[in-house]
Structure formats: C-alpha cells, structure tokens
Amino acid sequence: MIKRPILVLLTICLISTNRSYAQKLLPDVTLTNLKGNSTSILDEIDHSKVTILNFWATWCIPCINELEAINDIYEDWQEDLNIELIAVSTDDSRTQKRVRPLVNGKDWPYKILFDKNHDLKRSLNIPSVPYTIIVFENKILFRKSGYTPGSEYELYEFIEQLTTK
C-alpha cells in the first residue's frame, strides 16, 4: 500500500508534468488592444513570422529598459529576421491608464495588447515581469524571465539561429 505522503507527491508530479506539456502551444486567450477592442492573441500574431511576446508593466523599470533597448535595434531585427514584437501589458486597473501615454511618448513600433485580468499570463505560468516568449507557428520555442542589459543580443542570436535552420 502506498503511503499518503508519497501519493500526494506523485499527484503533484503528475500535475506539474501535465502543465509543462500544456505550455508547448500558445493558448487562445482574449486580450484588449489600445483602442479598447477585444481580440484573440492568436488573431494578433502573424503566423508567417517569428513573434516575440514581451510581458511588461508601466511600473516595471527593467520592463521599460528592455523594450527601449529592443526599440533601438528593432528596425534591423525586422529587416534581418522578419519578426514582430507584441508588448503585452500586465498593468492592473489602477495603472492601465498609464500605458497609452507611455507608449505614445516612447513612440514604440510594437503592437500593444492588454492582459487586463492576467488570463494569458496565468495560462502561460508567468511568475513575474519582464518575461519574454518566442512563438513560431503557434509553438512556444523560448522563454526568458527578467532583463539584464545586453540580453536583447542573446535574444537576437536565438532568433537568428531559429530562422536560418
């Protein structure tokens, strides 16, 4: 007979293993665009391109720094790698009103979406921001938590290797 603690441990392992398999495909979650319209994340992605999903918030300084660093080289990335970046704001109801002025002031060329209820963030098991996911043909190929200056070049190298295969 299996003892109760071992049974609990086995159950936890099975649940966590099941979740890791569920993370291979991008889930179809409804978000909101800057105009306030609901949209599916799968409808927003150009499936012929490698897509970077960058989860961020207006109160997160590393998030802003990462998006600014990528902005400096984003035009080259689009030409060299045929990619797109979608910046997914995880701001809550108190800070969502800051997103539009920030984005307009920075003049970011990214598509901006709101994950108002953190549905996409939760479905992808994202613990904190900044968080970056690379998606191609609806498959999640890469995940990265946090930002350090220069890590955008590592991201570029990963995508470059991916697109030259």
N, C-alpha and C. Protein backbone atom coordinates (compact mmCIF):
# COMPACT_ATOMS: atom_id res chain seq x y z
N MET A 1 0.84 -1.18 0.00
CA MET A 1 0.00 0.00 0.00
C MET A 1 0.89 1.25 0.00
N ILE A 2 0.56 2.22 -0.84
CA ILE A 2 1.32 3.47 -0.93
C ILE A 2 0.92 4.39 0.20
N LYS A 3 1.93 4.93 0.87
CA LYS A 3 1.66 5.84 1.97
C LYS A 3 1.17 7.18 1.43
N ARG A 4 0.39 7.85 2.23
CA ARG A 4 -0.25 9.11 1.83
C ARG A 4 0.74 10.18 1.34
N PRO A 5 1.87 10.46 2.03
CA PRO A 5 2.80 11.49 1.54
C PRO A 5 3.36 11.16 0.16
N ILE A 6 3.63 9.89 -0.10
CA ILE A 6 4.15 9.50 -1.41
C ILE A 6 3.07 9.70 -2.46
N LEU A 7 1.84 9.35 -2.15
CA LEU A 7 0.73 9.53 -3.08
C LEU A 7 0.52 11.01 -3.42
N VAL A 8 0.62 11.86 -2.41
CA VAL A 8 0.50 13.31 -2.64
C VAL A 8 1.63 13.80 -3.54
N LEU A 9 2.85 13.34 -3.27
CA LEU A 9 3.99 13.74 -4.08
C LEU A 9 3.83 13.28 -5.52
N LEU A 10 3.39 12.06 -5.73
CA LEU A 10 3.16 11.56 -7.09
C LEU A 10 2.09 12.38 -7.82
N THR A 11 1.04 12.75 -7.13
CA THR A 11 -0.02 13.57 -7.71
C THR A 11 0.51 14.93 -8.14
N ILE A 12 1.30 15.54 -7.29
CA ILE A 12 1.89 16.85 -7.62
C ILE A 12 2.79 16.73 -8.84
N CYS A 13 3.60 15.69 -8.89
CA CYS A 13 4.49 15.48 -10.05
C CYS A 13 3.69 15.32 -11.34
N LEU A 14 2.62 14.53 -11.28
CA LEU A 14 1.80 14.34 -12.47
C LEU A 14 1.14 15.64 -12.93
N ILE A 15 0.67 16.43 -11.99
CA ILE A 15 0.04 17.71 -12.34
C ILE A 15 1.06 18.65 -12.95
N SER A 16 2.24 18.76 -12.37
CA SER A 16 3.25 19.67 -12.90
C SER A 16 3.76 19.20 -14.26
N THR A 17 3.88 17.88 -14.44
CA THR A 17 4.29 17.36 -15.74
C THR A 17 3.24 17.68 -16.79
N ASN A 18 1.98 17.52 -16.45
CA ASN A 18 0.89 17.83 -17.37
C ASN A 18 0.92 19.30 -17.77
N ARG A 19 1.19 20.19 -16.82
CA ARG A 19 1.26 21.62 -17.12
C ARG A 19 2.40 21.94 -18.08
N SER A 20 3.54 21.28 -17.91
CA SER A 20 4.67 21.57 -18.79
C SER A 20 4.36 21.16 -20.22
N TYR A 21 3.61 20.08 -20.41
CA TYR A 21 3.22 19.69 -21.76
C TYR A 21 2.21 20.68 -22.35
N ALA A 22 1.37 21.23 -21.52
CA ALA A 22 0.36 22.18 -21.99
C ALA A 22 0.99 23.50 -22.45
N GLN A 23 2.22 23.74 -22.08
CA GLN A 23 2.88 25.01 -22.40
C GLN A 23 3.57 25.02 -23.75
N LYS A 24 3.43 24.01 -24.54
CA LYS A 24 4.11 23.97 -25.83
C LYS A 24 3.41 24.79 -26.91
N LEU A 25 2.12 25.01 -26.75
CA LEU A 25 1.36 25.79 -27.71
C LEU A 25 0.82 27.05 -27.04
N LEU A 26 0.76 28.13 -27.80
CA LEU A 26 0.21 29.37 -27.29
C LEU A 26 -1.30 29.22 -27.14
N PRO A 27 -1.84 29.49 -25.97
CA PRO A 27 -3.29 29.33 -25.78
C PRO A 27 -4.06 30.46 -26.46
N ASP A 28 -5.30 30.19 -26.80
CA ASP A 28 -6.16 31.19 -27.41
C ASP A 28 -6.86 31.97 -26.30
N VAL A 29 -6.31 33.13 -25.97
CA VAL A 29 -6.83 33.95 -24.88
C VAL A 29 -7.25 35.30 -25.46
N THR A 30 -8.33 35.85 -24.94
CA THR A 30 -8.82 37.15 -25.38
C THR A 30 -8.13 38.26 -24.60
N LEU A 31 -7.58 39.22 -25.34
CA LEU A 31 -6.92 40.39 -24.77
C LEU A 31 -7.62 41.63 -25.30
N THR A 32 -7.12 42.80 -24.94
CA THR A 32 -7.68 44.07 -25.41
C THR A 32 -6.58 44.86 -26.09
N ASN A 33 -6.91 45.51 -27.22
CA ASN A 33 -5.91 46.35 -27.88
C ASN A 33 -6.00 47.79 -27.37
N LEU A 34 -5.15 48.66 -27.88
CA LEU A 34 -5.11 50.05 -27.42
C LEU A 34 -6.41 50.80 -27.67
N LYS A 35 -7.18 50.35 -28.66
CA LYS A 35 -8.46 51.01 -28.95
C LYS A 35 -9.58 50.53 -28.02
N GLY A 36 -9.26 49.54 -27.19
CA GLY A 36 -10.26 49.02 -26.26
C GLY A 36 -11.06 47.85 -26.80
N ASN A 37 -10.69 47.36 -27.98
CA ASN A 37 -11.42 46.24 -28.59
C ASN A 37 -10.84 44.91 -28.13
N SER A 38 -11.72 43.94 -27.92
CA SER A 38 -11.28 42.60 -27.58
C SER A 38 -10.73 41.91 -28.81
N THR A 39 -9.69 41.12 -28.60
CA THR A 39 -9.06 40.41 -29.70
C THR A 39 -8.40 39.15 -29.16
N SER A 40 -8.28 38.17 -30.00
CA SER A 40 -7.61 36.93 -29.63
C SER A 40 -6.11 37.08 -29.87
N ILE A 41 -5.30 36.57 -28.97
CA ILE A 41 -3.85 36.63 -29.17
C ILE A 41 -3.47 35.89 -30.44
N LEU A 42 -4.17 34.81 -30.76
CA LEU A 42 -3.86 34.05 -31.97
C LEU A 42 -4.20 34.84 -33.24
N ASP A 43 -5.20 35.73 -33.16
CA ASP A 43 -5.53 36.57 -34.31
C ASP A 43 -4.52 37.70 -34.48
N GLU A 44 -3.89 38.10 -33.42
CA GLU A 44 -2.94 39.22 -33.47
C GLU A 44 -1.56 38.82 -33.98
N ILE A 45 -1.25 37.55 -33.89
CA ILE A 45 0.06 37.06 -34.31
C ILE A 45 0.08 36.81 -35.81
N ASP A 46 1.14 37.28 -36.47
CA ASP A 46 1.37 36.96 -37.87
C ASP A 46 2.07 35.60 -37.89
N HIS A 47 1.34 34.57 -38.26
CA HIS A 47 1.85 33.21 -38.17
C HIS A 47 2.96 32.90 -39.17
N SER A 48 3.24 33.83 -40.09
CA SER A 48 4.35 33.63 -41.01
C SER A 48 5.66 34.20 -40.46
N LYS A 49 5.59 34.83 -39.29
CA LYS A 49 6.77 35.44 -38.69
C LYS A 49 7.06 34.82 -37.33
N VAL A 50 8.30 34.98 -36.90
CA VAL A 50 8.63 34.68 -35.51
C VAL A 50 8.10 35.85 -34.69
N THR A 51 7.40 35.54 -33.61
CA THR A 51 6.80 36.58 -32.78
C THR A 51 7.41 36.56 -31.39
N ILE A 52 7.78 37.73 -30.93
CA ILE A 52 8.25 37.91 -29.56
C ILE A 52 7.08 38.46 -28.76
N LEU A 53 6.69 37.76 -27.72
CA LEU A 53 5.70 38.27 -26.78
C LEU A 53 6.46 38.75 -25.56
N ASN A 54 6.37 40.04 -25.30
CA ASN A 54 7.08 40.62 -24.17
C ASN A 54 6.05 41.08 -23.15
N PHE A 55 6.04 40.46 -21.99
CA PHE A 55 5.11 40.81 -20.92
C PHE A 55 5.78 41.87 -20.04
N TRP A 56 5.07 42.97 -19.83
CA TRP A 56 5.65 44.12 -19.16
C TRP A 56 4.58 44.87 -18.38
N ALA A 57 5.00 45.88 -17.64
CA ALA A 57 4.08 46.77 -16.93
C ALA A 57 4.73 48.15 -16.81
N THR A 58 3.91 49.17 -16.70
CA THR A 58 4.42 50.55 -16.65
C THR A 58 5.24 50.81 -15.40
N TRP A 59 4.97 50.11 -14.32
CA TRP A 59 5.69 50.31 -13.06
C TRP A 59 7.00 49.54 -13.00
N CYS A 60 7.29 48.73 -14.01
CA CYS A 60 8.46 47.84 -14.02
C CYS A 60 9.60 48.48 -14.82
N ILE A 61 10.59 49.00 -14.12
CA ILE A 61 11.72 49.67 -14.77
C ILE A 61 12.50 48.72 -15.69
N PRO A 62 12.83 47.48 -15.26
CA PRO A 62 13.51 46.57 -16.19
C PRO A 62 12.69 46.29 -17.45
N CYS A 63 11.36 46.27 -17.33
CA CYS A 63 10.49 46.06 -18.50
C CYS A 63 10.67 47.19 -19.51
N ILE A 64 10.61 48.42 -19.00
CA ILE A 64 10.75 49.60 -19.87
C ILE A 64 12.14 49.61 -20.49
N ASN A 65 13.15 49.30 -19.70
CA ASN A 65 14.53 49.27 -20.21
C ASN A 65 14.68 48.25 -21.33
N GLU A 66 14.07 47.08 -21.16
CA GLU A 66 14.16 46.04 -22.18
C GLU A 66 13.46 46.48 -23.47
N LEU A 67 12.27 47.00 -23.35
CA LEU A 67 11.54 47.44 -24.54
C LEU A 67 12.26 48.60 -25.23
N GLU A 68 12.88 49.47 -24.47
CA GLU A 68 13.67 50.57 -25.05
C GLU A 68 14.90 50.04 -25.77
N ALA A 69 15.60 49.09 -25.17
CA ALA A 69 16.79 48.51 -25.78
C ALA A 69 16.44 47.82 -27.10
N ILE A 70 15.35 47.08 -27.10
CA ILE A 70 14.92 46.41 -28.33
C ILE A 70 14.48 47.45 -29.36
N ASN A 71 13.83 48.51 -28.91
CA ASN A 71 13.38 49.56 -29.82
C ASN A 71 14.54 50.15 -30.62
N ASP A 72 15.69 50.29 -29.98
CA ASP A 72 16.87 50.86 -30.64
C ASP A 72 17.33 50.02 -31.82
N ILE A 73 17.05 48.73 -31.80
CA ILE A 73 17.53 47.84 -32.87
C ILE A 73 16.40 47.08 -33.57
N TYR A 74 15.18 47.41 -33.23
CA TYR A 74 14.01 46.67 -33.73
C TYR A 74 13.87 46.73 -35.25
N GLU A 75 14.12 47.87 -35.83
CA GLU A 75 14.00 48.01 -37.28
C GLU A 75 14.96 47.05 -37.99
N ASP A 76 16.18 46.94 -37.48
CA ASP A 76 17.15 45.99 -38.05
C ASP A 76 16.67 44.56 -37.87
N TRP A 77 16.09 44.26 -36.71
CA TRP A 77 15.58 42.92 -36.46
C TRP A 77 14.50 42.55 -37.47
N GLN A 78 13.62 43.51 -37.75
CA GLN A 78 12.53 43.24 -38.70
C GLN A 78 13.09 42.96 -40.10
N GLU A 79 14.09 43.73 -40.49
CA GLU A 79 14.69 43.52 -41.81
C GLU A 79 15.47 42.21 -41.87
N ASP A 80 16.28 41.95 -40.86
CA ASP A 80 17.16 40.78 -40.86
C ASP A 80 16.41 39.47 -40.60
N LEU A 81 15.44 39.51 -39.71
CA LEU A 81 14.84 38.27 -39.22
C LEU A 81 13.36 38.11 -39.51
N ASN A 82 12.71 39.14 -40.06
CA ASN A 82 11.28 39.08 -40.34
C ASN A 82 10.49 38.69 -39.10
N ILE A 83 10.62 39.50 -38.05
CA ILE A 83 9.95 39.22 -36.78
C ILE A 83 8.95 40.31 -36.45
N GLU A 84 8.16 40.05 -35.44
CA GLU A 84 7.30 41.07 -34.86
C GLU A 84 7.37 40.94 -33.35
N LEU A 85 7.15 42.04 -32.66
CA LEU A 85 7.11 42.04 -31.21
C LEU A 85 5.75 42.55 -30.77
N ILE A 86 5.13 41.81 -29.88
CA ILE A 86 3.87 42.23 -29.27
C ILE A 86 4.16 42.44 -27.79
N ALA A 87 3.95 43.67 -27.34
CA ALA A 87 4.16 44.02 -25.94
C ALA A 87 2.84 43.85 -25.20
N VAL A 88 2.79 42.91 -24.29
CA VAL A 88 1.57 42.58 -23.56
C VAL A 88 1.65 43.22 -22.17
N SER A 89 0.83 44.25 -21.98
CA SER A 89 0.81 44.95 -20.70
C SER A 89 0.06 44.13 -19.67
N THR A 90 0.69 43.98 -18.52
CA THR A 90 0.05 43.27 -17.41
C THR A 90 -0.38 44.25 -16.32
N ASP A 91 -0.48 45.52 -16.68
CA ASP A 91 -0.91 46.53 -15.71
C ASP A 91 -2.31 46.21 -15.20
N ASP A 92 -2.54 46.49 -13.94
CA ASP A 92 -3.86 46.26 -13.36
C ASP A 92 -4.74 47.49 -13.58
N SER A 93 -5.94 47.47 -13.06
CA SER A 93 -6.91 48.55 -13.30
C SER A 93 -6.41 49.91 -12.81
N ARG A 94 -5.56 49.92 -11.81
CA ARG A 94 -5.04 51.20 -11.29
C ARG A 94 -3.99 51.83 -12.19
N THR A 95 -3.22 51.00 -12.91
CA THR A 95 -2.11 51.54 -13.70
C THR A 95 -2.32 51.45 -15.22
N GLN A 96 -3.42 50.85 -15.66
CA GLN A 96 -3.66 50.71 -17.10
C GLN A 96 -3.74 52.05 -17.81
N LYS A 97 -4.21 53.06 -17.13
CA LYS A 97 -4.35 54.38 -17.77
C LYS A 97 -3.00 55.01 -18.11
N ARG A 98 -1.92 54.47 -17.57
CA ARG A 98 -0.58 54.98 -17.86
C ARG A 98 0.02 54.40 -19.14
N VAL A 99 -0.54 53.31 -19.63
CA VAL A 99 0.04 52.60 -20.77
C VAL A 99 0.05 53.46 -22.03
N ARG A 100 -1.10 53.97 -22.43
CA ARG A 100 -1.20 54.73 -23.67
C ARG A 100 -0.25 55.94 -23.69
N PRO A 101 -0.22 56.79 -22.65
CA PRO A 101 0.73 57.92 -22.66
C PRO A 101 2.19 57.47 -22.72
N LEU A 102 2.50 56.39 -22.02
CA LEU A 102 3.88 55.89 -22.06
C LEU A 102 4.25 55.42 -23.45
N VAL A 103 3.39 54.62 -24.05
CA VAL A 103 3.64 54.08 -25.39
C VAL A 103 3.74 55.22 -26.41
N ASN A 104 2.84 56.19 -26.32
CA ASN A 104 2.89 57.33 -27.25
C ASN A 104 4.16 58.16 -27.06
N GLY A 105 4.57 58.35 -25.82
CA GLY A 105 5.78 59.11 -25.53
C GLY A 105 7.04 58.42 -26.00
N LYS A 106 7.06 57.11 -25.90
CA LYS A 106 8.23 56.33 -26.34
C LYS A 106 8.21 56.10 -27.85
N ASP A 107 7.03 56.24 -28.47
CA ASP A 107 6.87 56.01 -29.90
C ASP A 107 7.32 54.60 -30.30
N TRP A 108 6.92 53.63 -29.48
CA TRP A 108 7.27 52.25 -29.77
C TRP A 108 6.51 51.75 -30.98
N PRO A 109 7.18 51.02 -31.86
CA PRO A 109 6.51 50.49 -33.06
C PRO A 109 5.80 49.16 -32.81
N TYR A 110 5.81 48.70 -31.59
CA TYR A 110 5.24 47.40 -31.27
C TYR A 110 3.71 47.44 -31.24
N LYS A 111 3.14 46.29 -31.44
CA LYS A 111 1.71 46.11 -31.20
C LYS A 111 1.56 45.99 -29.68
N ILE A 112 0.64 46.74 -29.11
CA ILE A 112 0.43 46.74 -27.67
C ILE A 112 -0.92 46.10 -27.36
N LEU A 113 -0.91 45.13 -26.45
CA LEU A 113 -2.13 44.48 -26.01
C LEU A 113 -2.19 44.51 -24.49
N PHE A 114 -3.41 44.50 -23.95
CA PHE A 114 -3.63 44.48 -22.51
C PHE A 114 -4.08 43.09 -22.08
N ASP A 115 -3.43 42.55 -21.07
CA ASP A 115 -3.85 41.31 -20.43
C ASP A 115 -4.46 41.73 -19.10
N LYS A 116 -5.64 42.37 -19.18
CA LYS A 116 -6.25 43.04 -18.03
C LYS A 116 -6.46 42.13 -16.83
N ASN A 117 -6.92 40.93 -17.05
CA ASN A 117 -7.19 40.01 -15.95
C ASN A 117 -6.08 38.98 -15.75
N HIS A 118 -4.98 39.18 -16.46
CA HIS A 118 -3.82 38.28 -16.40
C HIS A 118 -4.16 36.86 -16.85
N ASP A 119 -5.15 36.74 -17.73
CA ASP A 119 -5.55 35.42 -18.22
C ASP A 119 -4.43 34.76 -19.02
N LEU A 120 -3.79 35.51 -19.92
CA LEU A 120 -2.70 34.94 -20.71
C LEU A 120 -1.49 34.67 -19.83
N LYS A 121 -1.19 35.60 -18.96
CA LYS A 121 -0.05 35.44 -18.04
C LYS A 121 -0.23 34.18 -17.19
N ARG A 122 -1.42 33.98 -16.66
CA ARG A 122 -1.69 32.80 -15.84
C ARG A 122 -1.65 31.52 -16.67
N SER A 123 -2.22 31.55 -17.86
CA SER A 123 -2.27 30.34 -18.67
C SER A 123 -0.87 29.90 -19.13
N LEU A 124 0.07 30.85 -19.15
CA LEU A 124 1.45 30.53 -19.53
C LEU A 124 2.36 30.34 -18.31
N ASN A 125 1.76 30.40 -17.12
CA ASN A 125 2.51 30.23 -15.86
C ASN A 125 3.67 31.22 -15.75
N ILE A 126 3.41 32.47 -16.08
CA ILE A 126 4.43 33.51 -15.99
C ILE A 126 4.44 34.05 -14.56
N PRO A 127 5.57 33.91 -13.88
CA PRO A 127 5.60 34.32 -12.48
C PRO A 127 5.72 35.83 -12.26
N SER A 128 6.46 36.51 -13.14
CA SER A 128 6.68 37.95 -12.96
C SER A 128 7.11 38.57 -14.28
N VAL A 129 7.13 39.88 -14.31
CA VAL A 129 7.59 40.61 -15.50
C VAL A 129 8.92 41.27 -15.17
N PRO A 130 9.74 41.54 -16.17
CA PRO A 130 9.55 41.24 -17.59
C PRO A 130 9.71 39.75 -17.88
N TYR A 131 8.99 39.32 -18.89
CA TYR A 131 9.02 37.93 -19.30
C TYR A 131 8.86 37.90 -20.82
N THR A 132 9.72 37.14 -21.48
CA THR A 132 9.72 37.10 -22.93
C THR A 132 9.49 35.67 -23.41
N ILE A 133 8.63 35.55 -24.41
CA ILE A 133 8.35 34.26 -25.03
C ILE A 133 8.52 34.44 -26.54
N ILE A 134 9.14 33.46 -27.18
CA ILE A 134 9.24 33.46 -28.64
C ILE A 134 8.31 32.38 -29.17
N VAL A 135 7.49 32.78 -30.14
CA VAL A 135 6.48 31.88 -30.71
C VAL A 135 6.67 31.84 -32.23
N PHE A 136 6.57 30.64 -32.79
CA PHE A 136 6.55 30.49 -34.24
C PHE A 136 5.58 29.37 -34.57
N GLU A 137 4.68 29.65 -35.51
CA GLU A 137 3.65 28.69 -35.91
C GLU A 137 2.89 28.18 -34.69
N ASN A 138 2.57 29.09 -33.79
CA ASN A 138 1.80 28.84 -32.58
C ASN A 138 2.53 27.98 -31.55
N LYS A 139 3.80 27.67 -31.78
CA LYS A 139 4.58 26.88 -30.83
C LYS A 139 5.48 27.79 -30.01
N ILE A 140 5.51 27.55 -28.71
CA ILE A 140 6.39 28.29 -27.83
C ILE A 140 7.77 27.65 -27.91
N LEU A 141 8.75 28.45 -28.37
CA LEU A 141 10.09 27.92 -28.60
C LEU A 141 11.12 28.38 -27.57
N PHE A 142 10.79 29.46 -26.85
CA PHE A 142 11.78 30.05 -25.95
C PHE A 142 11.07 30.84 -24.87
N ARG A 143 11.62 30.81 -23.67
CA ARG A 143 11.10 31.60 -22.55
C ARG A 143 12.27 32.22 -21.82
N LYS A 144 12.07 33.45 -21.36
CA LYS A 144 13.12 34.12 -20.58
C LYS A 144 12.47 35.04 -19.57
N SER A 145 12.90 34.91 -18.33
CA SER A 145 12.39 35.76 -17.27
C SER A 145 13.44 36.80 -16.92
N GLY A 146 13.01 38.05 -16.72
CA GLY A 146 13.93 39.11 -16.32
C GLY A 146 14.62 39.78 -17.49
N TYR A 147 15.38 40.81 -17.15
CA TYR A 147 16.14 41.54 -18.16
C TYR A 147 17.44 42.05 -17.56
N THR A 148 18.50 41.85 -18.30
CA THR A 148 19.78 42.47 -17.99
C THR A 148 20.27 43.14 -19.27
N PRO A 149 20.92 44.30 -19.15
CA PRO A 149 21.40 45.00 -20.36
C PRO A 149 22.25 44.07 -21.22
N GLY A 150 21.95 44.06 -22.49
CA GLY A 150 22.66 43.21 -23.44
C GLY A 150 21.96 41.91 -23.75
N SER A 151 20.98 41.52 -22.94
CA SER A 151 20.31 40.24 -23.20
C SER A 151 19.48 40.28 -24.48
N GLU A 152 19.21 41.48 -25.00
CA GLU A 152 18.49 41.56 -26.27
C GLU A 152 19.31 40.97 -27.42
N TYR A 153 20.65 41.01 -27.28
CA TYR A 153 21.51 40.43 -28.31
C TYR A 153 21.48 38.90 -28.26
N GLU A 154 21.34 38.35 -27.07
CA GLU A 154 21.17 36.90 -26.93
C GLU A 154 19.85 36.47 -27.57
N LEU A 155 18.83 37.29 -27.37
CA LEU A 155 17.53 37.02 -27.97
C LEU A 155 17.65 37.04 -29.50
N TYR A 156 18.36 38.03 -30.02
CA TYR A 156 18.59 38.14 -31.46
C TYR A 156 19.29 36.88 -31.99
N GLU A 157 20.33 36.44 -31.28
CA GLU A 157 21.09 35.27 -31.72
C GLU A 157 20.21 34.02 -31.74
N PHE A 158 19.36 33.87 -30.73
CA PHE A 158 18.45 32.73 -30.71
C PHE A 158 17.53 32.75 -31.92
N ILE A 159 16.94 33.90 -32.19
CA ILE A 159 16.02 34.01 -33.32
C ILE A 159 16.75 33.81 -34.64
N GLU A 160 17.95 34.34 -34.72
CA GLU A 160 18.74 34.17 -35.95
C GLU A 160 19.02 32.69 -36.21
N GLN A 161 19.40 31.95 -35.18
CA GLN A 161 19.63 30.51 -35.34
C GLN A 161 18.33 29.79 -35.72
N LEU A 162 17.25 30.22 -35.17
CA LEU A 162 15.95 29.63 -35.45
C LEU A 162 15.54 29.85 -36.91
N THR A 163 15.76 31.05 -37.41
CA THR A 163 15.32 31.37 -38.77
C THR A 163 16.27 30.90 -39.86
N THR A 164 17.48 30.50 -39.49
CA THR A 164 18.42 30.03 -40.51
C THR A 164 18.44 28.50 -40.62
N LYS A 165 17.60 27.84 -39.82
CA LYS A 165 17.54 26.36 -39.88
C LYS A 165 16.80 25.91 -41.10
